[in-house]
């Protein structure tokens, strides 16, 4: 495979007076890491060959106003502290310069050291600013966001002008820190888009009404940045390809905005979607999962490019290198913006440049990187965010390592251990590798999970790992093999609860339904118990799409409450469209053709509707293995049944530890 296949992706491009080495941009995102971890995370991706990088400016509130306690703001990453000076004052400007510029400069230095360029993104969430900052939401018209659901302060004309100046001060700070330009965030339901969109802008002053007036906030931000930073300071914008919102902007509306501002810009970065995927109903999420088609935003970006006089970057779940090349080759965009694809494989650009496209680890769209309350993590690349801790270094004294179980945990452990120089043998009882994931990937909703298994299988084969299929690793087998270390990755077994009457009706677990859904009959009860992740909801969705009449029980307050927001909302919408009966706060207390149910709060007992079968998707139990001598480790579900994310992370951790 030659680099000629990706000649357009790998060709340089002029952005803001700089020659960027290729057509890849690591788009701005916040992986919720401390500075030390973030810098290592960032460096790994720039070393991987990306040409342009978006950098969060670290402090949203320096481009907004605190309306409850004037002159006091909450420092990001510092908890609920109220002791900082007013960002509008000279004292405040100096304080934030001193606080933030060194941190921004450290990011710029890393990017430049490895041959790339970076733009700092200026963002203000407006009415979707999360309330756990203990700050008020603001908006053009005082509307509450569907996701945050809290009242917002309607900005006065004077306050809008003040925020314009704070945007420009943030850009000035970006310039002082040595970044190559500033990117204005105009999408995802944030404040600038709230002004642009007739769905959220009901103002009657100079910032509302006509399309030109709704653009005024953005136009003034651009002008103020140029006044403070100079006409030659590059400015990019990140904007939606379409606004999937009732009464919102169409692609033609957004084309008009881009046409109005394109000559003032260095680039246009076209994305789509909104936080939480809620805006008068379930709409396009800004972090699109595997439920959304790959490259879904390309058609809109292509139409916007018709009026764009500067390079256009397109983003939106693009995870295949050949698709990326085709987008550029067909003139739909000039660059490809990636976040999750570079979380999954930070070396994607370098691999293409070296003719190793087949080695790219593809993002599977599981959205484990997008949980609001924890650091970004990735089941495809467990090293992401752990670059300082999980270093793959050659071992001084290689061991004979026996790994029992060929699921994702065992495969990842084999990959890392072999890469470190150990002699690895992997034993799998069945006739195929992949474990539970290989079965789940037969579900169309989870088909992309198989790309992880295919990648791991290829990598261990290339590394020379000995694989023994159709082989049961008994204690006698282990003793005969004489390993220096044994890693048990034998997974878990689906649980069928000991409910009265369970023997009076056909019963299945969530894996068995993929073999022959016809055997379940027409009316199916799916029991989720306390399981708050994917198994119950996706089992119910799969059966509903097979034409079954499905009832889904959950003992939790909400159905699928442990899922990432956009996945939960999207799947619930699909379930309701398929007429699945959703029953949260409900447990099964007696099985049978007419099951008996109980509300977990009130303890009220009721009879369910008549059913033909029950599917239990309420968890699993670790598989046991007889006691063996020597250095032994358990990983993955046989240690504690959890998610795919934890399985591959366990595998990576033990691979580095051995």
XYZ file of C-alpha atoms in Angstrom:
658
model
C 0.000 0.000 0.000
C 1.454 3.359 -1.060
C 0.957 6.880 0.186
C -0.359 7.777 -3.284
C -3.727 6.397 -2.179
C -3.971 9.326 0.232
C -2.135 11.963 -1.789
C -4.814 14.603 -1.206
C -5.071 13.999 2.548
C -1.298 14.160 2.843
C -0.816 17.278 0.717
C -0.086 20.635 2.403
C -2.570 23.508 2.569
C -2.359 27.214 3.393
C -4.232 28.234 6.571
C -3.932 31.787 7.828
C -0.628 32.380 6.064
C 0.917 29.116 7.304
C 1.593 25.998 5.262
C -0.086 23.181 7.182
C 1.615 19.857 6.418
C -1.542 17.844 5.666
C -5.339 17.953 5.625
C -5.952 16.682 9.170
C -7.227 18.835 12.038
C -7.506 17.642 15.623
C -10.657 19.564 16.471
C -11.103 21.370 19.765
C -12.393 19.259 22.632
C -12.032 19.039 26.390
C -10.941 15.570 27.539
C -11.281 16.682 31.182
C -7.672 16.049 32.204
C -5.295 17.972 34.423
C -2.533 19.906 32.673
C 0.124 17.212 32.988
C -2.083 14.506 31.496
C -3.499 16.794 28.820
C -0.085 17.872 27.575
C 1.013 14.244 27.203
C -2.281 13.430 25.483
C -1.866 16.394 23.136
C 1.756 15.606 22.343
C 0.955 12.009 21.383
C -1.529 13.244 18.783
C 0.730 15.928 17.338
C 3.595 13.417 17.141
C 1.142 11.229 15.255
C 1.283 13.676 12.374
C -1.837 15.877 12.548
C -1.338 19.233 10.801
C -3.698 21.606 12.610
C -4.893 21.527 16.227
C -7.786 23.195 18.017
C -6.987 24.171 21.618
C -9.609 24.948 24.284
C -8.680 28.246 25.937
C -9.181 26.722 29.406
C -11.559 29.297 30.820
C -15.044 29.790 29.458
C -15.976 32.486 31.946
C -13.362 34.951 30.750
C -15.529 35.381 27.657
C -18.797 35.784 29.553
C -20.263 37.842 32.369
C -21.273 36.761 35.859
C -24.638 38.322 36.532
C -25.242 37.183 40.111
C -22.186 38.636 41.784
C -20.663 41.231 39.485
C -16.911 41.156 39.333
C -16.496 37.563 40.468
C -16.076 34.505 38.232
C -15.536 30.805 38.772
C -12.102 29.634 37.655
C -12.337 26.527 35.512
C -10.644 23.484 37.064
C -10.587 25.242 40.448
C -13.959 24.370 41.907
C -16.480 26.864 43.165
C -14.173 29.722 44.073
C -15.334 33.339 43.982
C -12.150 35.240 44.663
C -10.961 36.201 41.178
C -11.145 39.753 39.799
C -13.638 41.022 37.248
C -12.485 39.849 33.774
C -13.749 43.142 32.302
C -11.386 45.198 34.454
C -7.720 45.824 33.721
C -6.914 44.031 36.956
C -8.957 41.059 35.808
C -7.362 41.041 32.371
C -3.916 40.990 33.964
C -4.966 38.227 36.364
C -6.243 35.966 33.596
C -3.238 36.739 31.423
C -0.962 35.630 34.242
C -3.089 32.581 35.013
C -3.817 31.317 31.528
C -1.164 32.467 29.076
C 1.612 30.213 30.455
C -0.719 27.199 30.221
C -1.755 28.095 26.697
C 1.871 28.695 25.723
C 2.782 25.211 26.948
C 0.196 23.799 24.556
C 1.392 25.916 21.656
C 5.019 24.946 22.313
C 4.179 21.239 22.082
C 2.226 21.719 18.860
C 4.961 23.792 17.228
C 7.759 21.523 18.423
C 6.265 18.689 16.396
C 5.610 20.677 13.240
C 1.916 21.541 13.511
C -0.101 24.745 14.004
C -2.834 25.555 16.512
C -5.876 27.781 16.928
C -7.375 28.544 20.334
C -11.143 28.196 20.458
C -13.247 30.884 22.150
C -16.549 29.497 23.383
C -19.483 30.627 25.470
C -22.244 28.109 26.148
C -24.933 30.655 26.843
C -28.127 28.903 27.954
C -26.502 25.454 27.870
C -23.749 26.380 30.264
C -23.899 23.590 32.803
C -25.387 24.731 36.118
C -22.807 22.853 38.193
C -20.518 25.852 37.596
C -22.862 27.714 39.987
C -23.103 30.458 37.390
C -26.227 31.692 35.591
C -27.028 30.680 32.050
C -27.340 33.566 29.581
C -29.067 33.777 26.207
C -30.352 36.185 23.580
C -33.991 35.810 24.639
C -34.111 34.259 28.109
C -35.059 30.795 26.851
C -34.205 27.625 28.750
C -32.285 24.912 26.899
C -34.081 21.562 26.608
C -31.112 19.699 28.056
C -30.009 22.006 30.893
C -33.647 22.934 31.617
C -32.862 26.002 33.723
C -33.936 29.579 33.153
C -31.411 31.844 31.475
C -30.724 35.550 31.793
C -31.799 37.556 28.730
C -28.830 39.678 27.762
C -29.342 43.408 27.484
C -27.962 45.272 24.479
C -25.154 46.659 26.629
C -24.311 43.223 28.006
C -24.051 41.791 24.496
C -21.528 44.482 23.637
C -19.549 43.697 26.786
C -19.392 40.015 25.859
C -18.136 40.978 22.387
C -15.208 42.731 24.041
C -14.497 39.724 26.266
C -14.383 37.444 23.223
C -11.786 39.780 21.751
C -9.779 39.830 24.969
C -9.719 36.049 24.887
C -8.388 36.197 21.323
C -5.731 38.671 22.425
C -4.720 36.238 25.155
C -4.473 33.470 22.552
C -2.203 35.656 20.440
C 0.015 36.566 23.408
C 0.415 32.851 24.200
C 1.881 32.219 20.758
C -0.979 30.272 19.190
C -1.424 30.738 15.453
C -4.996 31.993 15.452
C -8.375 32.002 17.188
C -11.437 29.915 16.401
C -14.883 31.339 17.246
C -17.340 28.677 18.394
C -20.623 29.257 16.503
C -22.280 25.853 16.804
C -23.620 23.103 19.098
C -26.298 25.374 20.543
C -23.707 27.670 22.187
C -24.223 31.426 22.582
C -23.145 32.587 19.106
C -25.442 30.043 17.442
C -28.220 31.089 19.823
C -27.914 34.582 18.339
C -27.700 33.332 14.748
C -30.725 31.047 14.967
C -34.344 32.263 14.748
C -35.257 29.323 17.006
C -33.488 30.950 19.962
C -33.212 34.618 19.015
C -36.484 36.483 19.603
C -34.862 39.872 20.201
C -36.237 43.159 18.905
C -33.056 45.245 19.255
C -30.180 45.507 16.771
C -29.133 41.913 17.560
C -32.437 40.275 16.573
C -35.085 40.089 13.896
C -33.573 39.983 10.397
C -30.835 37.546 9.388
C -28.399 40.460 9.192
C -29.254 41.552 12.733
C -28.912 38.004 14.070
C -25.435 37.908 12.510
C -24.443 41.166 14.187
C -23.110 39.536 17.387
C -20.744 37.347 15.361
C -19.769 40.182 13.002
C -18.906 42.427 15.941
C -16.836 39.673 17.567
C -14.804 39.292 14.370
C -14.342 43.057 14.028
C -13.357 43.458 17.693
C -10.795 40.651 17.446
C -9.247 42.320 14.408
C -9.167 45.637 16.254
C -7.354 44.112 19.224
C -5.172 41.549 17.438
C -4.616 43.117 14.016
C -6.104 42.450 10.598
C -3.474 39.809 9.918
C -4.345 37.682 12.995
C -6.039 34.521 11.605
C -9.609 33.793 12.666
C -11.513 30.577 12.033
C -15.101 29.734 12.839
C -16.702 26.458 13.822
C -20.271 26.413 12.553
C -23.067 23.922 11.951
C -23.689 22.408 8.530
C -27.364 22.447 9.413
C -29.329 23.023 12.575
C -31.518 20.014 13.228
C -33.944 22.088 15.294
C -37.552 23.084 14.740
C -37.509 26.617 13.380
C -33.711 26.623 13.253
C -31.211 27.395 10.511
C -31.122 25.365 7.319
C -27.965 24.727 5.356
C -28.980 27.590 3.051
C -29.264 29.915 6.059
C -25.796 28.904 7.218
C -24.428 29.374 3.687
C -25.618 32.977 3.916
C -23.725 33.446 7.184
C -20.543 31.917 5.771
C -20.809 33.979 2.582
C -21.077 37.120 4.724
C -17.943 36.411 6.803
C -15.716 34.166 4.658
C -13.415 36.950 3.447
C -12.554 37.783 7.078
C -11.559 34.224 7.954
C -8.667 31.772 7.738
C -10.956 28.730 7.577
C -14.500 27.481 8.159
C -14.900 24.355 10.306
C -18.271 22.694 9.587
C -19.756 20.458 12.268
C -23.323 19.716 13.424
C -25.503 18.865 16.378
C -26.213 20.083 19.882
C -25.344 19.050 23.440
C -27.514 16.261 24.771
C -29.225 15.953 21.354
C -32.325 17.614 22.787
C -33.974 20.692 21.297
C -37.755 20.347 21.192
C -37.259 16.618 20.697
C -34.321 14.330 19.950
C -32.103 15.874 17.266
C -28.590 15.381 15.922
C -26.074 15.035 18.776
C -22.830 16.969 18.449
C -20.927 13.821 19.409
C -22.501 11.350 17.018
C -22.411 7.688 18.014
C -22.464 4.582 15.827
C -26.228 5.064 15.514
C -25.517 8.007 13.183
C -24.159 7.281 9.662
C -20.470 7.916 9.093
C -19.805 11.262 7.412
C -23.386 12.430 7.974
C -22.389 16.113 7.773
C -20.535 15.925 4.449
C -23.481 16.850 2.163
C -24.148 20.042 4.108
C -20.454 20.935 4.200
C -20.226 20.436 0.435
C -23.049 22.919 -0.124
C -21.452 25.476 2.198
C -18.157 25.108 0.353
C -19.852 26.628 -2.710
C -19.674 30.075 -1.072
C -16.529 29.592 1.011
C -13.414 31.453 -0.178
C -11.123 29.919 2.454
C -10.333 26.265 3.290
C -13.353 24.347 4.575
C -12.940 21.661 7.244
C -15.650 19.032 7.708
C -16.238 17.005 10.864
C -18.849 14.483 11.927
C -18.043 10.831 12.647
C -15.552 10.298 9.867
C -13.448 7.286 10.852
C -12.316 5.608 7.618
C -9.172 6.867 5.786
C -10.537 5.979 2.357
C -13.706 7.908 3.096
C -11.585 10.875 4.195
C -9.588 10.805 0.961
C -12.790 10.577 -1.073
C -14.259 13.642 0.646
C -11.232 15.722 -0.372
C -10.979 14.155 -3.839
C -14.629 14.873 -4.598
C -14.334 18.499 -3.558
C -16.708 18.299 -0.595
C -14.126 19.815 1.774
C -10.477 20.856 1.959
C -9.608 19.293 5.315
C -10.946 16.609 7.641
C -11.635 17.482 11.283
C -11.187 14.594 13.702
C -11.480 14.154 17.447
C -12.589 10.630 18.296
C -10.740 9.108 15.347
C -7.532 10.565 16.826
C -8.452 9.461 20.335
C -8.771 5.923 18.955
C -5.580 6.203 16.908
C -3.404 9.288 17.459
C -0.993 8.097 14.761
C -3.567 7.875 11.972
C -1.933 10.593 9.793
C 1.556 9.145 10.237
C 0.358 5.632 9.397
C -1.139 6.869 6.133
C 2.066 8.735 5.310
C 4.071 5.562 5.930
C 1.794 3.367 3.830
C 0.281 1.600 6.841
C -3.405 2.462 6.446
C -4.393 -1.111 7.260
C -2.954 -0.582 10.764
C -5.301 2.297 11.668
C -7.459 1.628 14.726
C -10.926 2.878 13.830
C -13.207 4.648 16.268
C -16.226 2.426 16.941
C -18.553 5.304 17.872
C -19.301 3.997 21.378
C -19.002 7.504 22.916
C -17.154 6.309 26.028
C -14.989 9.390 25.488
C -17.941 11.704 26.047
C -19.203 11.219 29.575
C -19.598 14.562 31.379
C -18.416 13.383 34.784
C -15.149 11.617 34.000
C -11.985 11.877 31.975
C -12.259 10.886 28.325
C -11.488 7.205 27.788
C -11.564 4.919 24.776
C -12.256 1.162 24.518
C -10.418 1.065 21.180
C -7.352 2.812 22.621
C -7.090 2.367 26.399
C -3.832 4.373 26.331
C -5.743 7.567 25.485
C -5.343 9.987 28.392
C -2.988 7.547 30.097
C 0.088 8.244 28.006
C 2.129 8.977 31.150
C 1.118 5.742 32.872
C 0.659 3.029 30.260
C 3.952 3.130 28.396
C 4.792 0.153 26.219
C 8.499 -0.407 26.908
C 10.617 -3.428 26.118
C 11.130 -5.733 29.069
C 14.620 -6.666 30.290
C 13.646 -10.215 31.241
C 10.938 -11.596 28.937
C 8.466 -14.060 30.388
C 6.458 -16.938 29.040
C 2.934 -15.537 29.348
C -0.199 -17.646 29.003
C -3.441 -15.743 28.394
C -6.643 -17.715 28.829
C -9.547 -16.219 26.908
C -9.703 -14.503 23.526
C -12.155 -11.693 24.216
C -11.192 -8.007 24.137
C -9.429 -8.109 27.527
C -7.318 -11.124 26.598
C -6.532 -9.803 23.121
C -5.427 -6.407 24.439
C -3.278 -8.053 27.125
C -1.688 -10.270 24.469
C -1.025 -7.291 22.218
C 0.693 -5.216 24.877
C 2.614 -8.076 26.497
C 3.920 -9.233 23.122
C 4.879 -5.687 22.115
C 6.980 -5.492 25.276
C 8.916 -8.594 24.295
C 7.175 -11.356 26.236
C 6.571 -14.758 24.653
C 2.789 -14.926 24.590
C 0.404 -17.817 24.039
C -3.335 -17.117 23.917
C -5.766 -19.976 24.504
C -9.427 -19.792 23.468
C -11.991 -22.490 24.214
C -14.222 -21.693 21.217
C -13.419 -21.693 17.520
C -13.155 -17.892 17.210
C -11.625 -14.880 18.918
C -13.634 -11.918 20.148
C -15.612 -13.305 23.076
C -18.965 -11.676 23.785
C -18.193 -8.795 21.435
C -18.058 -11.144 18.445
C -21.622 -12.202 19.273
C -22.948 -8.716 20.021
C -21.574 -7.387 16.727
C -24.194 -9.453 14.914
C -26.677 -6.847 16.134
C -26.791 -4.082 13.471
C -26.786 -1.470 16.252
C -23.417 -2.754 17.453
C -21.813 -3.944 14.228
C -18.905 -1.482 14.421
C -17.654 -3.124 17.616
C -16.205 -5.898 15.446
C -13.633 -3.471 14.035
C -11.881 -3.524 17.413
C -11.731 -7.320 17.425
C -10.493 -7.439 13.835
C -7.758 -4.929 14.685
C -6.622 -6.837 17.774
C -6.603 -10.136 15.887
C -4.429 -8.643 13.156
C -2.037 -7.053 15.627
C -1.411 -10.166 17.697
C -0.950 -12.199 14.535
C 1.652 -9.723 13.215
C 3.412 -9.739 16.593
C 3.744 -13.518 16.545
C 1.412 -14.353 19.423
C 0.697 -18.081 19.450
C -3.094 -18.606 19.301
C -4.691 -21.917 20.219
C -8.388 -22.141 19.333
C -10.747 -24.946 20.373
C -8.509 -25.460 23.383
C -9.656 -25.590 26.993
C -7.054 -24.320 29.427
C -7.511 -26.659 32.379
C -5.199 -26.489 35.405
C -3.410 -29.505 33.930
C -2.930 -27.645 30.641
C -1.522 -24.626 32.473
C 0.837 -26.812 34.508
C 2.073 -28.536 31.368
C 2.639 -25.205 29.617
C 4.726 -23.937 32.575
C 4.112 -20.190 32.111
C 5.931 -17.564 34.145
C 2.622 -15.679 34.354
C -0.976 -16.638 33.642
C -3.643 -14.078 32.766
C -7.247 -15.208 33.109
C -9.559 -13.345 30.737
C -12.353 -15.901 30.563
C -15.244 -13.463 30.762
C -18.586 -13.858 32.460
C -21.841 -15.775 32.139
C -25.227 -14.039 31.673
C -27.340 -14.212 34.815
C -30.810 -15.755 34.841
C -32.282 -14.645 38.193
C -33.955 -17.234 40.412
C -37.425 -15.752 40.013
C -40.485 -17.885 40.909
C -42.106 -19.326 37.781
C -39.010 -18.923 35.618
C -39.435 -22.546 34.477
C -42.990 -21.966 33.213
C -42.123 -19.758 30.227
C -39.326 -19.787 27.592
C -36.353 -17.838 28.974
C -33.341 -16.421 27.115
C -30.353 -14.253 27.874
C -29.449 -11.180 25.825
C -26.860 -13.065 23.749
C -29.111 -15.945 22.747
C -31.670 -13.730 21.042
C -29.206 -12.993 18.218
C -29.102 -16.640 17.151
C -32.762 -17.158 16.282
C -35.161 -14.378 17.290
C -38.100 -16.313 15.810
C -37.972 -18.770 18.720
C -38.984 -16.033 21.179
C -42.511 -15.701 19.843
C -44.282 -12.416 19.227
C -44.658 -10.911 22.730
C -41.385 -10.521 24.626
C -40.606 -9.175 28.095
C -37.058 -7.798 28.467
C -35.903 -7.613 32.089
C -33.103 -5.114 32.738
C -32.991 -5.206 36.549
C -30.394 -2.736 37.794
C -28.377 -2.881 34.573
C -28.274 0.763 33.420
C -26.093 0.400 30.325
C -26.581 -0.922 26.805
C -27.671 -4.590 27.220
C -31.366 -4.097 28.150
C -32.130 -1.199 25.820
C -30.314 -2.634 22.819
C -31.834 -6.084 23.364
C -35.276 -4.462 23.403
C -34.463 -2.382 20.321
C -33.143 -5.401 18.408
C -36.282 -7.415 19.157
C -38.582 -4.515 18.289
C -36.817 -4.147 14.956
C -37.453 -7.865 14.400
C -41.170 -7.124 14.652
C -41.707 -8.229 18.264
C -44.083 -6.604 20.723
C -41.659 -5.678 23.492
C -41.993 -4.553 27.090
C -38.802 -3.350 28.806
C -38.527 -3.401 32.606
C -35.893 -1.509 34.550
C -35.501 -1.180 38.301
C -33.753 2.164 37.765
C -35.405 5.566 37.829
C -34.774 5.965 34.099
C -34.365 3.588 31.169
C -30.727 3.426 30.062
C -29.708 6.049 32.599
C -26.072 4.911 32.542
C -25.658 5.559 28.831
C -23.945 8.583 27.371
C -26.576 11.289 26.803
C -26.880 11.264 23.052
C -26.993 7.469 22.876
C -29.637 7.286 25.610
C -31.842 9.892 23.955
C -31.461 8.402 20.491
C -32.190 4.840 21.619
C -35.193 5.894 23.722
C -36.579 7.691 20.688
C -36.141 4.549 18.569
C -37.752 2.373 21.240
C -40.792 4.647 21.430
C -41.059 4.787 17.651
C -41.136 0.971 17.683
C -43.901 1.058 20.342
C -41.773 -0.609 23.009
C -43.511 -0.320 26.371
C -41.035 1.249 28.818
C -41.492 0.483 32.516
C -38.851 2.039 34.810
C -38.941 1.470 38.588
C -40.310 -2.010 37.930
C -39.057 -5.440 38.948
C -40.167 -8.905 37.938
C -41.275 -10.847 41.013
C -42.894 -13.847 39.319
C -42.372 -15.163 35.802
C -45.030 -16.808 33.687
C -47.221 -16.199 30.679
C -48.780 -13.395 32.718
C -45.854 -12.061 34.780
C -46.262 -10.330 38.132
C -44.505 -7.002 38.534
C -43.734 -4.705 41.460
C -42.906 -1.026 41.656
C -39.582 -0.752 43.488
C -40.614 2.478 45.238
C -44.226 1.880 46.224
C -44.054 -1.946 46.318
C -47.384 -2.012 44.490
C -47.878 -5.350 42.688
C -49.549 -5.641 39.309
C -49.960 -8.106 36.488
C -48.132 -7.562 33.238
C -49.473 -8.236 29.777
C -49.456 -11.798 28.448
C -46.097 -12.778 26.947
C -44.512 -15.583 24.951
C -40.968 -15.364 26.383
C -38.659 -13.476 28.729
C -35.213 -12.095 27.940
C -32.982 -11.386 30.923
C -30.471 -8.612 30.225
C -29.710 -7.810 33.839
C -26.029 -8.565 34.176
C -23.581 -11.435 34.337
C -21.449 -13.335 36.813
C -17.667 -13.849 36.578
C -16.597 -17.244 35.269
C -14.643 -19.229 37.802
C -11.332 -21.002 37.262
C -9.727 -23.576 39.566
C -6.907 -22.422 41.803
C -3.521 -22.645 40.087
C -0.004 -21.984 41.274
C 2.303 -19.160 40.296
C 1.839 -15.604 39.095
C -1.855 -15.338 38.183
C -3.982 -12.336 37.219
C -7.679 -11.878 36.443
C -8.818 -9.178 34.032
C -12.013 -8.104 32.316
C -15.377 -9.585 33.159
C -13.959 -12.556 35.023
C -12.532 -10.041 37.476
C -15.727 -7.969 37.617
C -18.311 -7.747 34.814
C -18.309 -4.203 33.457
C -18.162 -2.488 30.055
C -16.001 -2.997 26.986
C -14.034 0.073 28.051
C -12.964 -1.659 31.259
C -12.077 -4.912 29.517
C -9.526 -3.360 27.157
C -8.189 -1.094 29.911
C -7.647 -4.114 32.171
C -5.834 -5.814 29.304
C -3.578 -2.814 28.704
C -2.809 -2.389 32.393
C -1.780 -5.984 32.895
C 0.194 -5.982 29.644
C 2.233 -3.029 30.895
C 2.605 -4.544 34.373
C 3.890 -7.977 33.390
